[in-house]
CSV table of C-alpha atoms (C1' of nucleotides) in Angstrom, one decimal:
chain,number,residue,atom,x,y,z
A,1,UNK,CA,-78.9,10.9,22.4
A,2,UNK,CA,-77.2,14.1,20.5
A,3,UNK,CA,-76.9,16.2,23.4
A,4,UNK,CA,-75.2,18.7,22.0
A,5,UNK,CA,-75.9,19.6,18.4
A,6,UNK,CA,-75.3,23.4,18.5
A,7,UNK,CA,-71.3,22.8,17.4
A,8,UNK,CA,-71.3,22.0,13.9
A,9,UNK,CA,-68.9,18.9,14.2
A,10,UNK,CA,-66.4,18.9,10.6
A,11,UNK,CA,-68.0,15.4,9.3
A,12,UNK,CA,-71.9,16.5,10.1
A,13,UNK,CA,-70.8,19.8,7.9
A,14,UNK,CA,-69.8,17.8,5.1
A,15,UNK,CA,-73.1,15.5,5.6
A,16,UNK,CA,-75.1,18.8,5.9
A,17,UNK,CA,-73.8,20.0,2.5
A,18,UNK,CA,-74.3,16.3,0.6
A,19,UNK,CA,-77.4,16.5,2.1
A,20,UNK,CA,-78.8,20.0,1.1
A,21,UNK,CA,-77.2,19.0,-2.9
A,22,UNK,CA,-78.9,15.8,-3.1
A,23,UNK,CA,-82.0,17.1,-2.3
A,24,UNK,CA,-81.8,20.5,-4.6
A,25,UNK,CA,-80.8,18.2,-6.9
A,26,UNK,CA,-83.9,16.0,-6.6
A,27,UNK,CA,-86.3,18.7,-6.6
A,28,UNK,CA,-84.8,20.2,-9.9
A,29,UNK,CA,-84.9,16.6,-11.5
A,30,UNK,CA,-88.5,16.9,-10.6
A,31,UNK,CA,-89.3,20.1,-12.1
A,32,UNK,CA,-87.0,20.2,-15.2
A,33,UNK,CA,-87.8,16.6,-16.3
A,34,UNK,CA,-91.3,18.0,-17.7
A,35,UNK,CA,-89.1,20.5,-19.6
A,36,UNK,CA,-87.2,17.8,-21.3
A,37,UNK,CA,-83.9,18.5,-19.6
A,38,UNK,CA,-81.8,16.6,-16.8
A,39,UNK,CA,-80.3,18.4,-14.4
A,40,UNK,CA,-76.6,17.8,-15.9
A,41,UNK,CA,-78.1,19.1,-19.2
A,42,UNK,CA,-79.7,22.3,-17.4
A,43,UNK,CA,-76.3,22.9,-15.6
A,44,UNK,CA,-74.3,22.2,-19.0
A,45,UNK,CA,-77.0,25.2,-20.8
A,46,UNK,CA,-76.8,27.3,-17.6
A,47,UNK,CA,-72.7,27.5,-17.8
A,48,UNK,CA,-72.5,27.9,-21.2
A,49,UNK,CA,-75.4,30.9,-21.3
A,50,UNK,CA,-72.8,32.8,-18.9
A,51,UNK,CA,-69.7,32.2,-20.4
A,52,UNK,CA,-70.6,31.7,-24.4
A,53,UNK,CA,-68.0,30.4,-26.9
A,54,UNK,CA,-66.2,28.1,-24.2
A,55,UNK,CA,-64.5,25.0,-24.4
A,56,UNK,CA,-66.2,21.5,-23.6
A,57,UNK,CA,-63.4,20.9,-21.5
A,58,UNK,CA,-63.6,24.5,-19.7
A,59,UNK,CA,-67.4,23.5,-19.6
A,60,UNK,CA,-66.3,20.6,-18.2
A,61,UNK,CA,-64.2,21.9,-15.5
A,62,UNK,CA,-66.9,24.5,-14.2
A,63,UNK,CA,-69.7,21.1,-14.1
A,64,UNK,CA,-67.0,19.2,-11.8
A,65,UNK,CA,-67.5,16.1,-14.6
A,66,UNK,CA,-65.4,14.7,-16.7
A,67,UNK,CA,-64.8,15.9,-20.2
A,68,UNK,CA,-65.8,12.6,-21.8
A,69,UNK,CA,-69.2,12.9,-19.3
A,70,UNK,CA,-69.3,16.6,-20.8
A,71,UNK,CA,-68.7,15.4,-24.4
A,72,UNK,CA,-71.6,13.0,-24.3
A,73,UNK,CA,-74.2,15.3,-22.6
A,74,UNK,CA,-73.2,17.8,-25.5
A,75,UNK,CA,-73.7,15.3,-28.2
A,76,UNK,CA,-77.2,14.8,-27.0
A,77,UNK,CA,-77.7,18.6,-26.6
A,78,UNK,CA,-76.5,19.3,-30.2
A,79,UNK,CA,-79.0,16.0,-31.4
A,80,UNK,CA,-81.8,18.5,-30.0
A,81,UNK,CA,-80.5,21.3,-31.4
A,82,UNK,CA,-79.7,22.9,-28.3
A,83,UNK,CA,-75.9,23.8,-28.8
A,84,UNK,CA,-73.9,24.2,-31.3
A,85,UNK,CA,-70.3,23.6,-32.3
A,86,UNK,CA,-67.8,25.8,-34.0
A,87,UNK,CA,-66.6,24.3,-37.5
A,88,UNK,CA,-63.0,25.5,-37.6
A,89,UNK,CA,-60.6,24.6,-34.3
A,90,UNK,CA,-59.2,27.5,-32.4
A,91,UNK,CA,-55.9,27.4,-31.0
A,92,UNK,CA,-55.4,24.3,-29.3
A,93,UNK,CA,-57.7,21.8,-31.5
A,94,UNK,CA,-60.7,23.4,-29.3
A,95,UNK,CA,-63.9,24.1,-30.8
A,96,UNK,CA,-66.4,26.7,-29.2
A,97,UNK,CA,-69.4,25.9,-27.9
A,98,UNK,CA,-72.5,28.0,-28.6
A,99,UNK,CA,-76.4,28.2,-27.6
A,100,UNK,CA,-78.9,28.0,-30.2
A,101,UNK,CA,-81.7,30.6,-29.9
A,102,UNK,CA,-84.1,27.9,-29.1
A,103,UNK,CA,-82.2,26.9,-26.4
A,104,UNK,CA,-82.0,30.2,-24.9
A,105,UNK,CA,-85.7,30.5,-24.9
A,106,UNK,CA,-85.6,26.7,-23.1
A,107,UNK,CA,-83.0,28.1,-20.3
A,108,UNK,CA,-85.4,31.0,-19.9
A,109,UNK,CA,-88.4,28.7,-18.7
A,110,UNK,CA,-86.1,26.2,-16.9
A,111,UNK,CA,-84.1,29.0,-15.2
A,112,UNK,CA,-87.7,30.4,-14.0
A,113,UNK,CA,-88.2,26.6,-13.0
A,114,UNK,CA,-85.3,26.1,-10.9
A,115,UNK,CA,-85.4,29.9,-9.3
A,116,UNK,CA,-89.0,28.6,-8.0
A,117,UNK,CA,-87.5,25.6,-6.6
A,118,UNK,CA,-84.3,27.4,-5.2
A,119,UNK,CA,-86.8,30.0,-3.8
A,120,UNK,CA,-88.7,27.8,-2.2
A,121,UNK,CA,-85.8,26.1,-0.6
A,122,UNK,CA,-84.6,29.1,0.7
A,123,UNK,CA,-88.3,30.7,1.8
A,124,UNK,CA,-87.5,30.3,5.4
A,125,UNK,CA,-84.3,32.6,5.2
A,126,UNK,CA,-84.1,36.3,5.2
A,127,UNK,CA,-82.7,38.1,2.4
A,128,UNK,CA,-79.3,38.7,4.6
A,129,UNK,CA,-78.8,35.3,5.3
A,130,UNK,CA,-79.5,34.1,2.1
A,131,UNK,CA,-76.6,36.1,0.9
A,132,UNK,CA,-74.1,35.1,3.5
A,133,UNK,CA,-75.2,31.0,2.7
A,134,UNK,CA,-73.5,32.6,-0.7
A,135,UNK,CA,-70.6,34.3,0.8
A,136,UNK,CA,-69.8,31.0,2.8
A,137,UNK,CA,-70.5,28.6,0.3
A,138,UNK,CA,-68.1,30.5,-2.2
A,139,UNK,CA,-65.5,30.8,0.7
A,140,UNK,CA,-65.2,26.9,1.2
A,141,UNK,CA,-65.6,26.3,-2.4
A,142,UNK,CA,-62.5,28.2,-3.0
A,143,UNK,CA,-60.7,27.2,0.0
A,144,UNK,CA,-60.6,23.6,-1.2
A,145,UNK,CA,-60.1,24.3,-5.0
A,146,UNK,CA,-56.3,24.8,-5.0
A,147,UNK,CA,-55.0,22.4,-2.6
B,1,UNK,CA,-72.9,42.1,-17.8
B,2,UNK,CA,-73.6,41.0,-14.6
B,3,UNK,CA,-73.8,44.7,-13.3
B,4,UNK,CA,-74.2,43.6,-9.8
B,5,UNK,CA,-73.1,40.4,-8.4
B,6,UNK,CA,-73.6,41.1,-4.5
B,7,UNK,CA,-77.5,39.9,-4.6
B,8,UNK,CA,-77.3,36.1,-5.2
B,9,UNK,CA,-79.5,34.7,-7.8
B,10,UNK,CA,-81.3,31.9,-6.8
B,11,UNK,CA,-79.5,29.9,-9.9
B,12,UNK,CA,-76.2,30.7,-8.5
B,13,UNK,CA,-76.8,29.6,-5.3
B,14,UNK,CA,-77.5,25.9,-6.7
B,15,UNK,CA,-74.4,26.3,-8.5
B,16,UNK,CA,-72.6,27.1,-5.6
B,17,UNK,CA,-74.0,24.3,-3.3
B,18,UNK,CA,-73.3,22.1,-6.1
B,19,UNK,CA,-69.8,23.7,-7.0
B,20,UNK,CA,-68.8,23.1,-3.0
B,21,UNK,CA,-70.3,19.9,-2.7
B,22,UNK,CA,-68.3,18.7,-5.8
B,23,UNK,CA,-65.1,19.9,-4.4
B,24,UNK,CA,-65.5,18.5,-0.8
B,25,UNK,CA,-66.7,15.1,-2.3
B,26,UNK,CA,-63.0,15.4,-4.8
B,27,UNK,CA,-60.8,16.2,-1.6
B,28,UNK,CA,-62.5,13.4,0.4
B,29,UNK,CA,-61.7,10.8,-2.2
B,30,UNK,CA,-58.3,11.9,-2.1
B,31,UNK,CA,-57.7,11.7,1.2
B,32,UNK,CA,-60.3,8.5,2.1
B,33,UNK,CA,-58.8,6.2,-1.2
B,34,UNK,CA,-55.6,5.5,0.4
B,35,UNK,CA,-57.9,4.0,3.3
B,36,UNK,CA,-58.8,2.2,1.1
B,37,UNK,CA,-62.5,3.6,1.3
B,38,UNK,CA,-65.0,5.3,-1.4
B,39,UNK,CA,-66.7,8.3,-0.3
B,40,UNK,CA,-69.8,6.5,-0.6
B,41,UNK,CA,-68.5,3.4,1.9
B,42,UNK,CA,-67.6,6.5,4.2
B,43,UNK,CA,-70.9,7.9,4.3
B,44,UNK,CA,-72.2,4.3,4.7
B,45,UNK,CA,-70.1,3.7,7.6
B,46,UNK,CA,-70.8,7.0,9.1
B,47,UNK,CA,-74.2,6.7,9.3
B,48,UNK,CA,-74.0,3.6,10.4
B,49,UNK,CA,-72.1,4.4,13.1
B,50,UNK,CA,-74.4,7.1,14.5
B,51,UNK,CA,-77.7,5.0,14.0
B,52,UNK,CA,-76.3,1.5,14.9
B,53,UNK,CA,-78.9,-1.5,14.1
B,54,UNK,CA,-80.0,0.2,10.8
B,55,UNK,CA,-81.7,-1.2,8.2
B,56,UNK,CA,-80.0,-1.0,4.7
B,57,UNK,CA,-83.2,1.0,3.2
B,58,UNK,CA,-83.5,3.2,6.1
B,59,UNK,CA,-79.3,3.8,5.3
B,60,UNK,CA,-80.1,4.7,1.9
B,61,UNK,CA,-82.7,7.2,2.9
B,62,UNK,CA,-80.0,9.0,4.6
B,63,UNK,CA,-77.5,8.8,1.9
B,64,UNK,CA,-79.6,9.8,-0.7
B,65,UNK,CA,-79.3,6.9,-2.9
B,66,UNK,CA,-81.5,4.2,-3.8
B,67,UNK,CA,-82.0,0.8,-2.1
B,68,UNK,CA,-80.0,-0.9,-4.7
B,69,UNK,CA,-77.5,1.0,-4.4
B,70,UNK,CA,-76.5,0.9,-0.8
B,71,UNK,CA,-77.2,-3.1,-1.2
B,72,UNK,CA,-74.1,-3.5,-3.6
B,73,UNK,CA,-72.3,-0.8,-1.5
B,74,UNK,CA,-73.2,-2.9,1.7
B,75,UNK,CA,-72.2,-6.5,-0.1
B,76,UNK,CA,-68.8,-4.8,-0.8
B,77,UNK,CA,-68.4,-3.8,2.7
B,78,UNK,CA,-69.2,-6.9,3.9
B,79,UNK,CA,-66.7,-8.9,1.8
B,80,UNK,CA,-64.4,-6.6,3.7
B,81,UNK,CA,-65.5,-7.5,6.7
B,82,UNK,CA,-66.5,-3.8,7.8
B,83,UNK,CA,-70.1,-4.3,8.3
B,84,UNK,CA,-72.2,-7.7,9.1
B,85,UNK,CA,-75.8,-8.1,8.8
B,86,UNK,CA,-78.4,-9.9,11.2
B,87,UNK,CA,-79.3,-13.5,10.4
B,88,UNK,CA,-82.8,-13.6,11.7
B,89,UNK,CA,-85.1,-10.5,10.0
B,90,UNK,CA,-87.0,-8.2,12.0
B,91,UNK,CA,-90.7,-7.1,11.6
B,92,UNK,CA,-90.9,-5.9,7.8
B,93,UNK,CA,-88.3,-8.7,6.6
B,94,UNK,CA,-85.6,-6.0,7.6
B,95,UNK,CA,-82.4,-7.3,8.4
B,96,UNK,CA,-80.5,-5.0,10.8
B,97,UNK,CA,-77.0,-4.0,9.7
B,98,UNK,CA,-74.0,-2.9,12.2
B,99,UNK,CA,-70.6,-2.4,11.9
B,100,UNK,CA,-67.5,-4.6,13.4
B,101,UNK,CA,-64.8,-3.7,15.5
B,102,UNK,CA,-62.3,-3.3,12.5
B,103,UNK,CA,-64.9,-1.2,11.1
B,104,UNK,CA,-65.0,1.4,13.7
B,105,UNK,CA,-61.2,1.3,13.9
B,106,UNK,CA,-61.5,2.1,10.2
B,107,UNK,CA,-64.0,4.3,10.9
B,108,UNK,CA,-62.1,6.3,13.1
B,109,UNK,CA,-58.7,6.9,11.2
B,110,UNK,CA,-61.1,7.9,8.2
B,111,UNK,CA,-63.0,10.5,10.4
B,112,UNK,CA,-59.6,12.0,11.1
B,113,UNK,CA,-59.0,12.4,7.8
B,114,UNK,CA,-62.4,13.8,6.7
B,115,UNK,CA,-62.2,16.2,9.6
B,116,UNK,CA,-58.8,17.6,8.5
B,117,UNK,CA,-59.9,18.8,4.9
B,118,UNK,CA,-63.5,19.9,6.3
B,119,UNK,CA,-61.3,22.0,8.3
B,120,UNK,CA,-59.2,22.9,5.6
B,121,UNK,CA,-62.5,24.0,4.1
B,122,UNK,CA,-63.6,26.4,6.6
B,123,UNK,CA,-60.1,27.4,8.1
B,124,UNK,CA,-61.1,31.0,6.8
B,125,UNK,CA,-64.1,31.1,8.7
B,126,UNK,CA,-64.7,31.9,12.6
B,127,UNK,CA,-66.4,29.6,14.4
B,128,UNK,CA,-69.4,31.6,14.6
B,129,UNK,CA,-70.0,31.3,10.8
B,130,UNK,CA,-69.3,28.0,10.6
B,131,UNK,CA,-72.6,26.9,13.2
B,132,UNK,CA,-74.1,29.5,10.9
B,133,UNK,CA,-73.4,28.0,7.6
B,134,UNK,CA,-74.6,24.6,9.3
B,135,UNK,CA,-77.7,25.9,10.3
B,136,UNK,CA,-78.6,27.3,6.6
B,137,UNK,CA,-77.8,24.3,5.3
B,138,UNK,CA,-80.1,22.2,7.1
B,139,UNK,CA,-82.9,24.7,7.0
B,140,UNK,CA,-82.6,24.7,2.9
B,141,UNK,CA,-82.4,20.7,3.3
B,142,UNK,CA,-85.4,20.7,5.5
B,143,UNK,CA,-87.5,23.1,3.6
B,144,UNK,CA,-87.2,20.8,0.6
B,145,UNK,CA,-87.5,17.4,2.3
B,146,UNK,CA,-91.2,17.2,2.2
B,147,UNK,CA,-92.2,18.7,-0.9
C,1,DA,C1',-110.1,-14.5,9.2
C,2,DC,C1',-109.1,-12.4,5.1
C,3,DG,C1',-107.9,-9.2,1.3
C,4,DT,C1',-105.7,-4.9,1.0
C,5,DT,C1',-101.6,-1.8,1.4
C,6,DC,C1',-97.0,-1.2,2.5
C,7,DA,C1',-92.0,-1.8,3.3
C,8,DT,C1',-88.1,-4.5,2.7
C,9,DG,C1',-84.9,-7.1,0.0
C,10,DT,C1',-83.5,-8.9,-4.4
C,11,DC,C1',-82.7,-9.6,-9.5
C,12,DA,C1',-82.4,-7.7,-14.5
C,13,DA,C1',-81.9,-3.8,-17.4
C,14,DG,C1',-80.6,0.8,-19.0
C,15,DA,C1',-78.5,5.2,-18.5
C,16,DG,C1',-74.7,8.0,-16.5
C,17,DT,C1',-70.1,8.8,-15.2
C,18,DT,C1',-65.1,7.3,-14.6
C,19,DT,C1',-60.9,5.7,-15.7
C,20,DG,C1',-57.7,4.6,-19.4
C,21,DA,C1',-55.5,5.4,-23.6
C,22,DC,C1',-54.8,7.1,-28.2
C,23,DA,C1',-53.8,11.1,-31.8
C,24,DC,C1',-53.4,15.9,-32.4
C,25,DA,C1',-52.1,20.6,-32.0
C,26,DC,C1',-49.9,24.7,-29.9
C,27,DA,C1',-46.8,26.7,-26.6
C,28,DG,C1',-42.0,26.7,-24.1
C,29,DC,C1',-37.1,25.5,-24.9
C,30,DG,C1',-32.6,23.3,-25.9
D,1,DC,C1',-35.2,23.2,-36.3
D,2,DG,C1',-36.9,19.6,-33.6
D,3,DC,C1',-37.9,17.9,-28.5
D,4,DT,C1',-40.7,18.0,-24.9
D,5,DG,C1',-44.8,19.1,-22.1
D,6,DT,C1',-49.4,20.7,-21.5
D,7,DG,C1',-54.1,20.9,-23.4
D,8,DT,C1',-58.1,19.4,-26.3
D,9,DG,C1',-60.9,16.0,-28.3
D,10,DT,C1',-62.3,10.8,-28.7
D,11,DC,C1',-62.7,5.9,-28.3
D,12,DA,C1',-63.3,2.1,-25.3
D,13,DA,C1',-64.2,-0.6,-21.1
D,14,DA,C1',-65.4,-0.9,-16.3
D,15,DC,C1',-67.8,1.1,-12.6
D,16,DT,C1',-71.4,3.5,-9.9
D,17,DC,C1',-76.2,4.3,-9.7
D,18,DT,C1',-81.2,4.5,-11.1
D,19,DT,C1',-85.4,3.0,-13.0
D,20,DG,C1',-88.6,-0.9,-13.6
D,21,DA,C1',-90.4,-5.2,-11.8
D,22,DC,C1',-90.8,-9.2,-8.9
D,23,DA,C1',-91.5,-12.1,-3.9
D,24,DT,C1',-91.6,-11.8,0.9
D,25,DG,C1',-93.5,-10.7,5.3
D,26,DA,C1',-96.0,-7.6,8.5
D,27,DA,C1',-99.5,-4.0,9.6
D,28,DC,C1',-104.0,-2.5,8.9
D,29,DG,C1',-109.3,-2.1,7.8
D,30,DT,C1',-113.5,-4.9,6.7
DNA sequence: ACGTTCATGTCAAGAGTTTGACACACAGCG
DNA sequence: CGCTGTGTGTCAAACTCTTGACATGAACGT
């Protein structure tokens, strides 16, 4: 069965994408849980680090979750003393979120752990193909972003 | 900040993977909902079509969800008359699942809709790069599967 | 033959997420 | 100025998925 696997059929591409993302999510959870972080929490801190002072709604959009889910996520991180919300609210009732110094340190450790996992994932691939993979994924994402 | 974006940093690759998969999931949901199917239900039917007579547990592994989640998913599909479970149980208390003719027809329509979405996703990419993407994703998945 | 081990299927409880709804705040336009 | 539209933040309910646990059935080793 499966006489011709070479030509990637459209549906299989989606299955491959979900498969790779699911396994990565699994392995990330395994290495982040000992650090006291869930994958969602790590993603939240990561996006907040690379775009400081962002709002909760914008953060939710970048993480592809609803505002409500990001809100409860941020409440948990705030209880842990990892994020802080500005007291005064900005132009559109928005309140800027920021990472605490403790979060920067925790994120540093988490980034190392995640890098190790991703490094294991792309271990069999040469650097040129890793760059190709990143370029192709970005192209796929952007092709469906405004639709 | 971010002086050199060309070399894909490990964490960004994970973000790209999740981003592409999330947007694809979103667009698939938009085109499958009118057909009365959720993305999870479609994935279940898809895996069941390409491996008929499979068990619920194996189906759960292929879809990267727990047995329990797949169980409730199958109960819903059974209520809709899309899947049927064998009455007699096999070697290890297992009961083979199968698609009904009505499901085959529904899956045909769903596959067309999904193919259209995936086609839109890979539209800017030549065929050679689509094959490359499939190969790289499979390599990443397999590299983390047994860890 | 017997006990151990493993895998399936299922129940119950918990966590995480989505959907729908509302109040509030600013921008744009009559 | 007032009205509409858009965006943010938040509450509540519904849904989905996960985790933990248990009973059943078959394979394996002794």
